[in-house]
Amino acid sequence: MLIIYQLVVHFAAQFLRLIALFNPKIKLFMEGRKVVFHQLQEAITPSDKTIWFHAASLGEFEQGLPIIEAIKKKYPSHKIVVSFFSPSGYEVKKSNTIADVTVYLPLDTKRNAHNFIKAVHPDLVFFIKYEFWPNYLNELKQLQIKTFLVSGIFRKNQAFFKWYGGFYRKALEAFSYFFVQNENSKTLIQRLGYQNVMISGDTRFDRVMNILERDNSLDFMDEFCTANTKIIVIGSSWPKDEEMLLNYINTSAKNIKFVIAPHNIKGDQIKNLKSQLRKKTILYSEYKNEISFMGQKDKMKEIQVFIIDTIGILTKIYSYADIAFVGGGFGNPGVHNILEPATFGIPIVIGPNYSHFTEATALVNLGGCISIKNQNQLKEIIDKLLQNEDERLEKGHICRTFVQMNAGATDKISNQISKN
């Protein structure tokens, strides 16, 4: 099976080169990998001590950030190397300040794995949540480099637990320790004969708890929010979410204001969204170029819908919300990050597709998060939360407490690593 895997990877590389001619995202995926070894050569010398973190995409990077910060404090003389598989992670975080060098992870061939690890020569390696690349793991095992899985999730439908997954199971031998999120993951990995496993929880809870320690104020939100108004923040919305919400927004009372932060901020989609709104609406880019630039900030009091056509500020915007609607729940794979609004103590409304996300399932069961299936339910739930302050605050309290009770994974992981 390993030989077949090697052939598949080489075939995929050729196929992706062809697709890159027509697909901008795949083009970024391929072009970015052409310069990886040059980037490493420029940033890392043979005498440098390094620690390597790998994240599939943006969500995994955010999940691993508390560990990166903790390890960086513990090993201040080491250079931090962060690799991404996906353009949606690399392109957003390629200029992050916590890593000394940020690169794409070359495709999982034996040659790439050997050359990459030789260039980085890490003392410690961390894979965040998943992304099990057999050639990289086999190379790390051969070199006896300490390798850890952080916030891991295992499910019985993964290749490790299938009859054909022997080479995948063997690759897991590279891990010095598995830090998993739940009992099911621990049970599954132990069935394979691995006892070096701990339920540490999810480091994302630590990440969002840290958000509360920083300044979350935003001048434009202070200008947008007015007395006696309620703010509904719609975060990471997709067109299906927006279809569900448009009628409610357009028929809402004047004392309700909306912030919409779409998942995709392409110009044509933003333009289409704005054209369907009958309330006084402004884009963040328009605010920056017109209202803020011209010193006419009082005009923000008149705006009822604020569309955020930029990235990186949604977390702070949640701190102003009375209610949060988190998008993605009307599509696949499902709802986006609900922990960021939860940490601010805000009741959360989501679509029906959330079962793959343990935190969403838990919060729905606890009552802090409410799942809706149609426009009628949306109106009923949001109207109820707006009219009943006690219920709104109680659901927000459930969300905040849930985050607080599940924090602490970073300390558990750091303490165990010290013993290895």
GROMACS .gro file of C-alpha atoms in nm:
model
  420
    1MET     CA    1   0.000   0.000   0.000
    2LEU     CA    2   0.287   0.237   0.067
    3ILE     CA    3   0.403   0.202  -0.295
    4ILE     CA    4   0.052   0.284  -0.414
    5TYR     CA    5   0.051   0.589  -0.184
    6GLN     CA    6   0.380   0.713  -0.333
    7LEU     CA    7   0.237   0.678  -0.685
    8VAL     CA    8  -0.081   0.861  -0.587
    9VAL     CA    9   0.117   1.153  -0.442
   10HIS     CA   10   0.330   1.184  -0.756
   11PHE     CA   11   0.021   1.162  -0.979
   12ALA     CA   12  -0.156   1.424  -0.766
   13ALA     CA   13   0.139   1.660  -0.808
   14GLN     CA   14   0.118   1.634  -1.187
   15PHE     CA   15  -0.260   1.674  -1.182
   16LEU     CA   16  -0.241   1.982  -0.959
   17ARG     CA   17   0.008   2.147  -1.193
   18LEU     CA   18  -0.251   2.114  -1.468
   19ILE     CA   19  -0.540   2.237  -1.254
   20ALA     CA   20  -0.330   2.535  -1.142
   21LEU     CA   21  -0.353   2.675  -1.495
   22PHE     CA   22  -0.725   2.734  -1.440
   23ASN     CA   23  -0.773   2.759  -1.062
   24PRO     CA   24  -0.624   3.058  -0.873
   25LYS     CA   25  -0.630   2.882  -0.535
   26ILE     CA   26  -0.449   2.575  -0.670
   27LYS     CA   27  -0.205   2.808  -0.843
   28LEU     CA   28  -0.119   2.961  -0.505
   29PHE     CA   29  -0.092   2.606  -0.365
   30MET     CA   30   0.165   2.508  -0.629
   31GLU     CA   31   0.354   2.836  -0.677
   32GLY     CA   32   0.406   2.879  -0.303
   33ARG     CA   33   0.572   2.540  -0.278
   34LYS     CA   34   0.832   2.626  -0.542
   35VAL     CA   35   1.010   2.867  -0.308
   36VAL     CA   36   0.992   2.671   0.019
   37PHE     CA   37   1.349   2.545   0.024
   38HIS     CA   38   1.484   2.886  -0.073
   39GLN     CA   39   1.284   3.041   0.214
   40LEU     CA   40   1.424   2.787   0.458
   41GLN     CA   41   1.780   2.837   0.333
   42GLU     CA   42   1.745   3.213   0.381
   43ALA     CA   43   1.594   3.188   0.731
   44ILE     CA   44   1.769   2.890   0.893
   45THR     CA   45   2.140   2.821   0.931
   46PRO     CA   46   2.288   2.479   1.019
   47SER     CA   47   2.372   2.604   1.368
   48ASP     CA   48   2.019   2.727   1.445
   49LYS     CA   49   1.801   2.540   1.689
   50THR     CA   50   1.445   2.507   1.561
   51ILE     CA   51   1.100   2.385   1.655
   52TRP     CA   52   0.854   2.301   1.377
   53PHE     CA   53   0.475   2.335   1.393
   54HIS     CA   54   0.251   2.212   1.112
   55ALA     CA   55  -0.108   2.328   1.060
   56ALA     CA   56  -0.339   2.224   0.780
   57SER     CA   57  -0.502   2.565   0.753
   58LEU     CA   58  -0.603   2.878   0.939
   59GLY     CA   59  -0.826   2.707   1.195
   60GLU     CA   60  -0.553   2.464   1.299
   61PHE     CA   61  -0.301   2.748   1.327
   62GLU     CA   62  -0.533   2.937   1.562
   63GLN     CA   63  -0.586   2.614   1.752
   64GLY     CA   64  -0.215   2.562   1.791
   65LEU     CA   65  -0.130   2.921   1.875
   66PRO     CA   66  -0.146   2.879   2.256
   67ILE     CA   67   0.103   2.590   2.228
   68ILE     CA   68   0.330   2.788   1.997
   69GLU     CA   69   0.331   3.076   2.244
   70ALA     CA   70   0.399   2.845   2.540
   71ILE     CA   71   0.680   2.657   2.363
   72LYS     CA   72   0.835   2.981   2.242
   73LYS     CA   73   0.855   3.104   2.601
   74LYS     CA   74   1.005   2.776   2.712
   75TYR     CA   75   1.264   2.765   2.432
   76PRO     CA   76   1.344   3.133   2.360
   77SER     CA   77   1.666   3.055   2.173
   78HIS     CA   78   1.492   2.830   1.919
   79LYS     CA   79   1.358   2.953   1.588
   80ILE     CA   80   0.993   2.875   1.526
   81VAL     CA   81   0.901   2.726   1.189
   82VAL     CA   82   0.534   2.711   1.090
   83SER     CA   83   0.415   2.521   0.785
   84PHE     CA   84   0.074   2.518   0.619
   85PHE     CA   85  -0.084   2.279   0.375
   86SER     CA   86  -0.365   2.507   0.255
   87PRO     CA   87  -0.346   2.848   0.084
   88SER     CA   88  -0.634   2.967   0.303
   89GLY     CA   89  -0.401   2.929   0.602
   90TYR     CA   90  -0.069   3.033   0.450
   91GLU     CA   91  -0.191   3.338   0.259
   92VAL     CA   92  -0.361   3.482   0.567
   93LYS     CA   93  -0.083   3.404   0.816
   94LYS     CA   94   0.236   3.418   0.608
   95SER     CA   95   0.330   3.745   0.780
   96ASN     CA   96   0.250   3.634   1.134
   97THR     CA   97   0.493   3.759   1.397
   98ILE     CA   98   0.516   3.454   1.623
   99ALA     CA   99   0.708   3.239   1.373
  100ASP     CA  100   1.058   3.309   1.245
  101VAL     CA  101   0.970   3.151   0.913
  102THR     CA  102   0.632   3.051   0.766
  103VAL     CA  103   0.614   2.826   0.461
  104TYR     CA  104   0.398   2.586   0.267
  105LEU     CA  105   0.457   2.219   0.343
  106PRO     CA  106   0.588   2.052   0.026
  107LEU     CA  107   0.385   1.756  -0.098
  108ASP     CA  108   0.446   1.433   0.089
  109THR     CA  109   0.710   1.262  -0.123
  110LYS     CA  110   1.012   1.085   0.027
  111ARG     CA  111   1.246   1.338  -0.131
  112ASN     CA  112   1.049   1.639  -0.008
  113ALA     CA  113   1.021   1.497   0.342
  114HIS     CA  114   1.396   1.426   0.360
  115ASN     CA  115   1.496   1.767   0.223
  116PHE     CA  116   1.246   1.964   0.430
  117ILE     CA  117   1.339   1.803   0.762
  118LYS     CA  118   1.710   1.830   0.677
  119ALA     CA  119   1.667   2.204   0.610
  120VAL     CA  120   1.464   2.266   0.926
  121HIS     CA  121   1.651   2.011   1.147
  122PRO     CA  122   1.399   2.056   1.432
  123ASP     CA  123   1.450   1.950   1.791
  124LEU     CA  124   1.073   1.923   1.844
  125VAL     CA  125   0.784   1.882   1.600
  126PHE     CA  126   0.413   1.948   1.656
  127PHE     CA  127   0.131   1.842   1.426
  128ILE     CA  128  -0.190   2.026   1.510
  129LYS     CA  129  -0.516   1.828   1.520
  130TYR     CA  130  -0.457   1.612   1.214
  131GLU     CA  131  -0.260   1.598   0.885
  132PHE     CA  132  -0.078   1.266   0.905
  133TRP     CA  133   0.177   1.257   0.622
  134PRO     CA  134   0.346   0.913   0.616
  135ASN     CA  135   0.671   1.017   0.446
  136TYR     CA  136   0.726   1.308   0.683
  137LEU     CA  137   0.640   1.094   0.985
  138ASN     CA  138   0.866   0.810   0.872
  139GLU     CA  139   1.154   1.053   0.825
  140LEU     CA  140   1.098   1.200   1.172
  141LYS     CA  141   1.090   0.850   1.319
  142GLN     CA  142   1.414   0.748   1.149
  143LEU     CA  143   1.586   1.060   1.280
  144GLN     CA  144   1.438   1.005   1.629
  145ILE     CA  145   1.302   1.358   1.647
  146LYS     CA  146   1.046   1.411   1.922
  147THR     CA  147   0.709   1.457   1.754
  148PHE     CA  148   0.374   1.541   1.918
  149LEU     CA  149   0.012   1.548   1.805
  150VAL     CA  150  -0.175   1.840   1.962
  151SER     CA  151  -0.555   1.857   2.003
  152GLY     CA  152  -0.584   1.539   1.801
  153ILE     CA  153  -0.912   1.391   1.686
  154PHE     CA  154  -0.949   1.030   1.577
  155ARG     CA  155  -1.260   0.880   1.419
  156LYS     CA  156  -1.326   0.516   1.333
  157ASN     CA  157  -1.374   0.597   0.963
  158GLN     CA  158  -1.011   0.711   0.928
  159ALA     CA  159  -0.764   0.500   0.733
  160PHE     CA  160  -0.576   0.400   1.052
  161PHE     CA  161  -0.871   0.182   1.150
  162LYS     CA  162  -0.930   0.019   0.810
  163TRP     CA  163  -0.785  -0.309   0.681
  164TYR     CA  164  -0.584  -0.122   0.417
  165GLY     CA  165  -0.437   0.134   0.658
  166GLY     CA  166  -0.134  -0.058   0.780
  167PHE     CA  167   0.124   0.191   0.649
  168TYR     CA  168  -0.075   0.475   0.807
  169ARG     CA  169  -0.083   0.293   1.141
  170LYS     CA  170   0.292   0.236   1.122
  171ALA     CA  171   0.351   0.606   1.052
  172LEU     CA  172   0.194   0.686   1.389
  173GLU     CA  173   0.499   0.531   1.553
  174ALA     CA  174   0.672   0.864   1.491
  175PHE     CA  175   0.470   1.033   1.764
  176SER     CA  176   0.631   1.059   2.103
  177TYR     CA  177   0.295   1.153   2.251
  178PHE     CA  178  -0.066   1.195   2.141
  179PHE     CA  179  -0.262   1.480   2.302
  180VAL     CA  180  -0.623   1.418   2.204
  181GLN     CA  181  -0.946   1.604   2.260
  182ASN     CA  182  -1.181   1.333   2.385
  183GLU     CA  183  -1.227   0.984   2.526
  184ASN     CA  184  -1.330   0.835   2.192
  185SER     CA  185  -1.003   0.944   2.031
  186LYS     CA  186  -0.805   0.801   2.320
  187THR     CA  187  -0.987   0.467   2.299
  188LEU     CA  188  -0.934   0.438   1.924
  189ILE     CA  189  -0.562   0.510   1.938
  190GLN     CA  190  -0.514   0.274   2.232
  191ARG     CA  191  -0.678  -0.005   2.033
  192LEU     CA  192  -0.391   0.028   1.790
  193GLY     CA  193  -0.149  -0.042   2.073
  194TYR     CA  194  -0.043   0.313   2.154
  195GLN     CA  195  -0.048   0.396   2.525
  196ASN     CA  196   0.141   0.725   2.502
  197VAL     CA  197  -0.183   0.922   2.489
  198MET     CA  198  -0.354   1.182   2.707
  199ILE     CA  199  -0.690   1.355   2.691
  200SER     CA  200  -0.569   1.712   2.710
  201GLY     CA  201  -0.875   1.880   2.562
  202ASP     CA  202  -0.887   2.142   2.288
  203THR     CA  203  -0.634   2.426   2.289
  204ARG     CA  204  -0.886   2.647   2.109
  205PHE     CA  205  -1.052   2.710   2.446
  206ASP     CA  206  -0.724   2.854   2.574
  207ARG     CA  207  -0.693   3.060   2.258
  208VAL     CA  208  -1.033   3.223   2.297
  209MET     CA  209  -0.986   3.274   2.671
  210ASN     CA  210  -0.673   3.474   2.590
  211ILE     CA  211  -0.887   3.702   2.372
  212LEU     CA  212  -1.049   3.843   2.686
  213GLU     CA  213  -0.712   3.969   2.809
  214ARG     CA  214  -0.654   4.202   2.516
  215ASP     CA  215  -0.810   4.531   2.409
  216ASN     CA  216  -1.109   4.439   2.193
  217SER     CA  217  -1.232   4.793   2.131
  218LEU     CA  218  -1.279   4.918   1.775
  219ASP     CA  219  -1.338   5.286   1.695
  220PHE     CA  220  -1.575   5.214   1.408
  221MET     CA  221  -1.788   4.985   1.626
  222ASP     CA  222  -1.803   5.251   1.897
  223GLU     CA  223  -1.931   5.489   1.630
  224PHE     CA  224  -2.178   5.234   1.489
  225CYS     CA  225  -2.334   5.131   1.823
  226THR     CA  226  -2.590   5.371   1.963
  227ALA     CA  227  -2.788   5.390   2.285
  228ASN     CA  228  -3.098   5.171   2.309
  229THR     CA  229  -3.001   4.956   2.011
  230LYS     CA  230  -2.928   4.586   1.999
  231ILE     CA  231  -2.640   4.451   1.788
  232ILE     CA  232  -2.665   4.122   1.600
  233VAL     CA  233  -2.332   4.006   1.458
  234ILE     CA  234  -2.347   3.762   1.167
  235GLY     CA  235  -2.006   3.599   1.144
  236SER     CA  236  -1.850   3.386   0.870
  237SER     CA  237  -2.171   3.381   0.667
  238TRP     CA  238  -2.218   3.199   0.339
  239PRO     CA  239  -2.480   3.285   0.074
  240LYS     CA  240  -2.716   3.019   0.215
  241ASP     CA  241  -2.695   3.183   0.557
  242GLU     CA  242  -2.751   3.526   0.408
  243GLU     CA  243  -3.057   3.406   0.216
  244MET     CA  244  -3.201   3.291   0.547
  245LEU     CA  245  -3.126   3.624   0.716
  246LEU     CA  246  -3.211   3.882   0.449
  247ASN     CA  247  -3.584   3.895   0.511
  248TYR     CA  248  -3.536   3.925   0.885
  249ILE     CA  249  -3.284   4.206   0.843
  250ASN     CA  250  -3.498   4.396   0.594
  251THR     CA  251  -3.810   4.380   0.812
  252SER     CA  252  -3.640   4.439   1.149
  253ALA     CA  253  -3.711   4.728   1.384
  254LYS     CA  254  -3.500   5.043   1.374
  255ASN     CA  255  -3.347   4.973   1.713
  256ILE     CA  256  -3.174   4.660   1.580
  257LYS     CA  257  -2.842   4.692   1.400
  258PHE     CA  258  -2.655   4.422   1.211
  259VAL     CA  259  -2.291   4.352   1.140
  260ILE     CA  260  -2.232   4.101   0.860
  261ALA     CA  261  -1.884   3.951   0.822
  262PRO     CA  262  -1.906   3.716   0.521
  263HIS     CA  263  -1.675   3.416   0.494
  264ASN     CA  264  -1.597   3.514   0.137
  265ILE     CA  265  -1.520   3.881   0.077
  266LYS     CA  266  -1.492   3.873  -0.301
  267GLY     CA  267  -1.616   4.198  -0.452
  268ASP     CA  268  -1.899   4.052  -0.661
  269GLN     CA  269  -2.045   3.859  -0.367
  270ILE     CA  270  -2.024   4.159  -0.136
  271LYS     CA  271  -2.187   4.378  -0.401
  272ASN     CA  272  -2.468   4.125  -0.448
  273LEU     CA  273  -2.527   4.105  -0.072
  274LYS     CA  274  -2.546   4.481  -0.034
  275SER     CA  275  -2.786   4.514  -0.328
  276GLN     CA  276  -3.039   4.290  -0.149
  277LEU     CA  277  -3.044   4.495   0.172
  278ARG     CA  278  -3.314   4.760   0.210
  279LYS     CA  279  -3.167   4.908   0.526
  280LYS     CA  280  -2.909   5.186   0.524
  281THR     CA  281  -2.591   4.988   0.464
  282ILE     CA  282  -2.220   5.058   0.444
  283LEU     CA  283  -1.914   4.846   0.373
  284TYR     CA  284  -1.606   4.859   0.595
  285SER     CA  285  -1.401   4.964   0.291
  286GLU     CA  286  -1.644   5.253   0.231
  287TYR     CA  287  -1.616   5.354   0.596
  288LYS     CA  288  -1.236   5.364   0.573
  289ASN     CA  289  -1.228   5.551   0.242
  290GLU     CA  290  -1.513   5.793   0.303
  291ILE     CA  291  -1.653   5.841   0.653
  292SER     CA  292  -1.330   5.792   0.849
  293PHE     CA  293  -1.115   5.967   0.591
  294MET     CA  294  -1.349   6.268   0.572
  295GLY     CA  295  -1.395   6.290   0.948
  296GLN     CA  296  -1.772   6.233   0.926
  297LYS     CA  297  -1.796   5.965   1.191
  298ASP     CA  298  -2.136   6.081   1.321
  299LYS     CA  299  -2.287   5.934   1.004
  300MET     CA  300  -2.224   5.587   1.146
  301LYS     CA  301  -2.512   5.641   1.391
  302GLU     CA  302  -2.752   5.636   1.094
  303ILE     CA  303  -2.621   5.308   0.952
  304GLN     CA  304  -2.824   4.994   1.027
  305VAL     CA  305  -2.620   4.729   0.845
  306PHE     CA  306  -2.240   4.721   0.846
  307ILE     CA  307  -2.078   4.474   0.605
  308ILE     CA  308  -1.721   4.382   0.696
  309ASP     CA  309  -1.538   4.328   0.365
  310THR     CA  310  -1.201   4.267   0.526
  311ILE     CA  311  -1.048   3.993   0.743
  312GLY     CA  312  -0.893   3.972   1.087
  313ILE     CA  313  -1.134   4.181   1.297
  314LEU     CA  314  -1.439   3.958   1.346
  315THR     CA  315  -1.325   3.837   1.687
  316LYS     CA  316  -1.318   4.190   1.827
  317ILE     CA  317  -1.652   4.270   1.663
  318TYR     CA  318  -1.813   3.983   1.855
  319SER     CA  319  -1.738   4.170   2.178
  320TYR     CA  320  -2.005   4.426   2.077
  321ALA     CA  321  -2.277   4.171   2.002
  322ASP     CA  322  -2.597   4.107   2.193
  323ILE     CA  323  -2.662   3.802   1.975
  324ALA     CA  324  -2.429   3.617   1.736
  325PHE     CA  325  -2.531   3.421   1.428
  326VAL     CA  326  -2.242   3.200   1.317
  327GLY     CA  327  -2.254   3.090   0.954
  328GLY     CA  328  -2.173   2.768   0.775
  329GLY     CA  329  -2.448   2.561   0.932
  330PHE     CA  330  -2.655   2.543   0.616
  331GLY     CA  331  -2.374   2.385   0.413
  332ASN     CA  332  -2.096   2.130   0.441
  333PRO     CA  333  -1.884   2.060   0.637
  334GLY     CA  334  -2.088   2.278   0.872
  335VAL     CA  335  -2.085   2.565   1.118
  336HIS     CA  336  -1.779   2.785   1.168
  337ASN     CA  337  -1.606   2.878   1.494
  338ILE     CA  338  -1.858   2.936   1.772
  339LEU     CA  339  -1.602   2.963   2.052
  340GLU     CA  340  -1.507   3.323   1.976
  341PRO     CA  341  -1.856   3.465   2.039
  342ALA     CA  342  -1.907   3.215   2.323
  343THR     CA  343  -1.611   3.349   2.520
  344PHE     CA  344  -1.775   3.694   2.525
  345GLY     CA  345  -2.088   3.547   2.684
  346ILE     CA  346  -2.317   3.587   2.383
  347PRO     CA  347  -2.608   3.358   2.289
  348ILE     CA  348  -2.539   3.195   1.953
  349VAL     CA  349  -2.769   3.096   1.668
  350ILE     CA  350  -2.651   2.847   1.402
  351GLY     CA  351  -2.785   2.636   1.116
  352PRO     CA  352  -2.864   2.263   1.136
  353ASN     CA  353  -2.527   2.121   1.022
  354TYR     CA  354  -2.312   2.113   1.335
  355SER     CA  355  -2.288   1.746   1.439
  356HIS     CA  356  -1.921   1.714   1.333
  357PHE     CA  357  -1.820   1.986   1.582
  358THR     CA  358  -1.807   1.871   1.942
  359GLU     CA  359  -1.817   2.221   2.091
  360ALA     CA  360  -2.126   2.314   1.887
  361THR     CA  361  -2.301   1.989   1.982
  362ALA     CA  362  -2.219   2.044   2.349
  363LEU     CA  363  -2.340   2.404   2.351
  364VAL     CA  364  -2.663   2.314   2.171
  365ASN     CA  365  -2.726   2.045   2.434
  366LEU     CA  366  -2.648   2.290   2.714
  367GLY     CA  367  -2.879   2.552   2.565
  368GLY     CA  368  -2.631   2.834   2.506
  369CYS     CA  369  -2.639   2.777   2.130
  370ILE     CA  370  -2.961   2.736   1.930
  371SER     CA  371  -2.988   2.553   1.599
  372ILE     CA  372  -3.251   2.669   1.349
  373LYS     CA  373  -3.368   2.512   1.023
  374ASN     CA  374  -3.571   2.782   0.849
  375GLN     CA  375  -3.671   3.149   0.843
  376ASN     CA  376  -3.966   3.100   1.076
  377GLN     CA  377  -3.746   2.948   1.344
  378LEU     CA  378  -3.486   3.219   1.290
  379LYS     CA  379  -3.742   3.496   1.350
  380GLU     CA  380  -3.897   3.319   1.648
  381ILE     CA  381  -3.563   3.258   1.822
  382ILE     CA  382  -3.402   3.597   1.760
  383ASP     CA  383  -3.719   3.788   1.852
  384LYS     CA  384  -3.742   3.589   2.174
  385LEU     CA  385  -3.380   3.662   2.264
  386LEU     CA  386  -3.423   4.032   2.190
  387GLN     CA  387  -3.742   4.061   2.394
  388ASN     CA  388  -3.638   3.849   2.691
  389GLU     CA  389  -3.320   3.993   2.841
  390ASP     CA  390  -3.303   3.736   3.120
  391GLU     CA  391  -3.304   3.448   2.873
  392ARG     CA  392  -3.050   3.621   2.650
  393LEU     CA  393  -2.813   3.678   2.940
  394GLU     CA  394  -2.862   3.324   3.073
  395LYS     CA  395  -2.774   3.166   2.740
  396GLY     CA  396  -2.473   3.395   2.713
  397HIS     CA  397  -2.365   3.289   3.062
  398ILE     CA  398  -2.387   2.923   2.957
  399CYS     CA  399  -2.158   2.996   2.661
  400ARG     CA  400  -1.899   3.183   2.867
  401THR     CA  401  -1.896   2.920   3.142
  402PHE     CA  402  -1.857   2.641   2.885
  403VAL     CA  403  -1.539   2.802   2.751
  404GLN     CA  404  -1.400   2.864   3.098
  405MET     CA  405  -1.465   2.506   3.212
  406ASN     CA  406  -1.288   2.359   2.909
  407ALA     CA  407  -0.974   2.573   2.918
  408GLY     CA  408  -0.640   2.439   3.038
  409ALA     CA  409  -0.523   2.212   2.755
  410THR     CA  410  -0.209   2.417   2.697
  411ASP     CA  411  -0.083   2.368   3.053
  412LYS     CA  412  -0.152   1.994   3.040
  413ILE     CA  413   0.040   1.958   2.716
  414SER     CA  414   0.332   2.176   2.828
  415ASN     CA  415   0.370   1.985   3.154
  416GLN     CA  416   0.370   1.647   2.980
  417ILE     CA  417   0.619   1.761   2.717
  418SER     CA  418   0.856   1.858   2.996
  419LYS     CA  419   0.854   1.494   3.110
  420ASN     CA  420   0.937   1.353   2.764
   0.00000   0.00000   0.00000
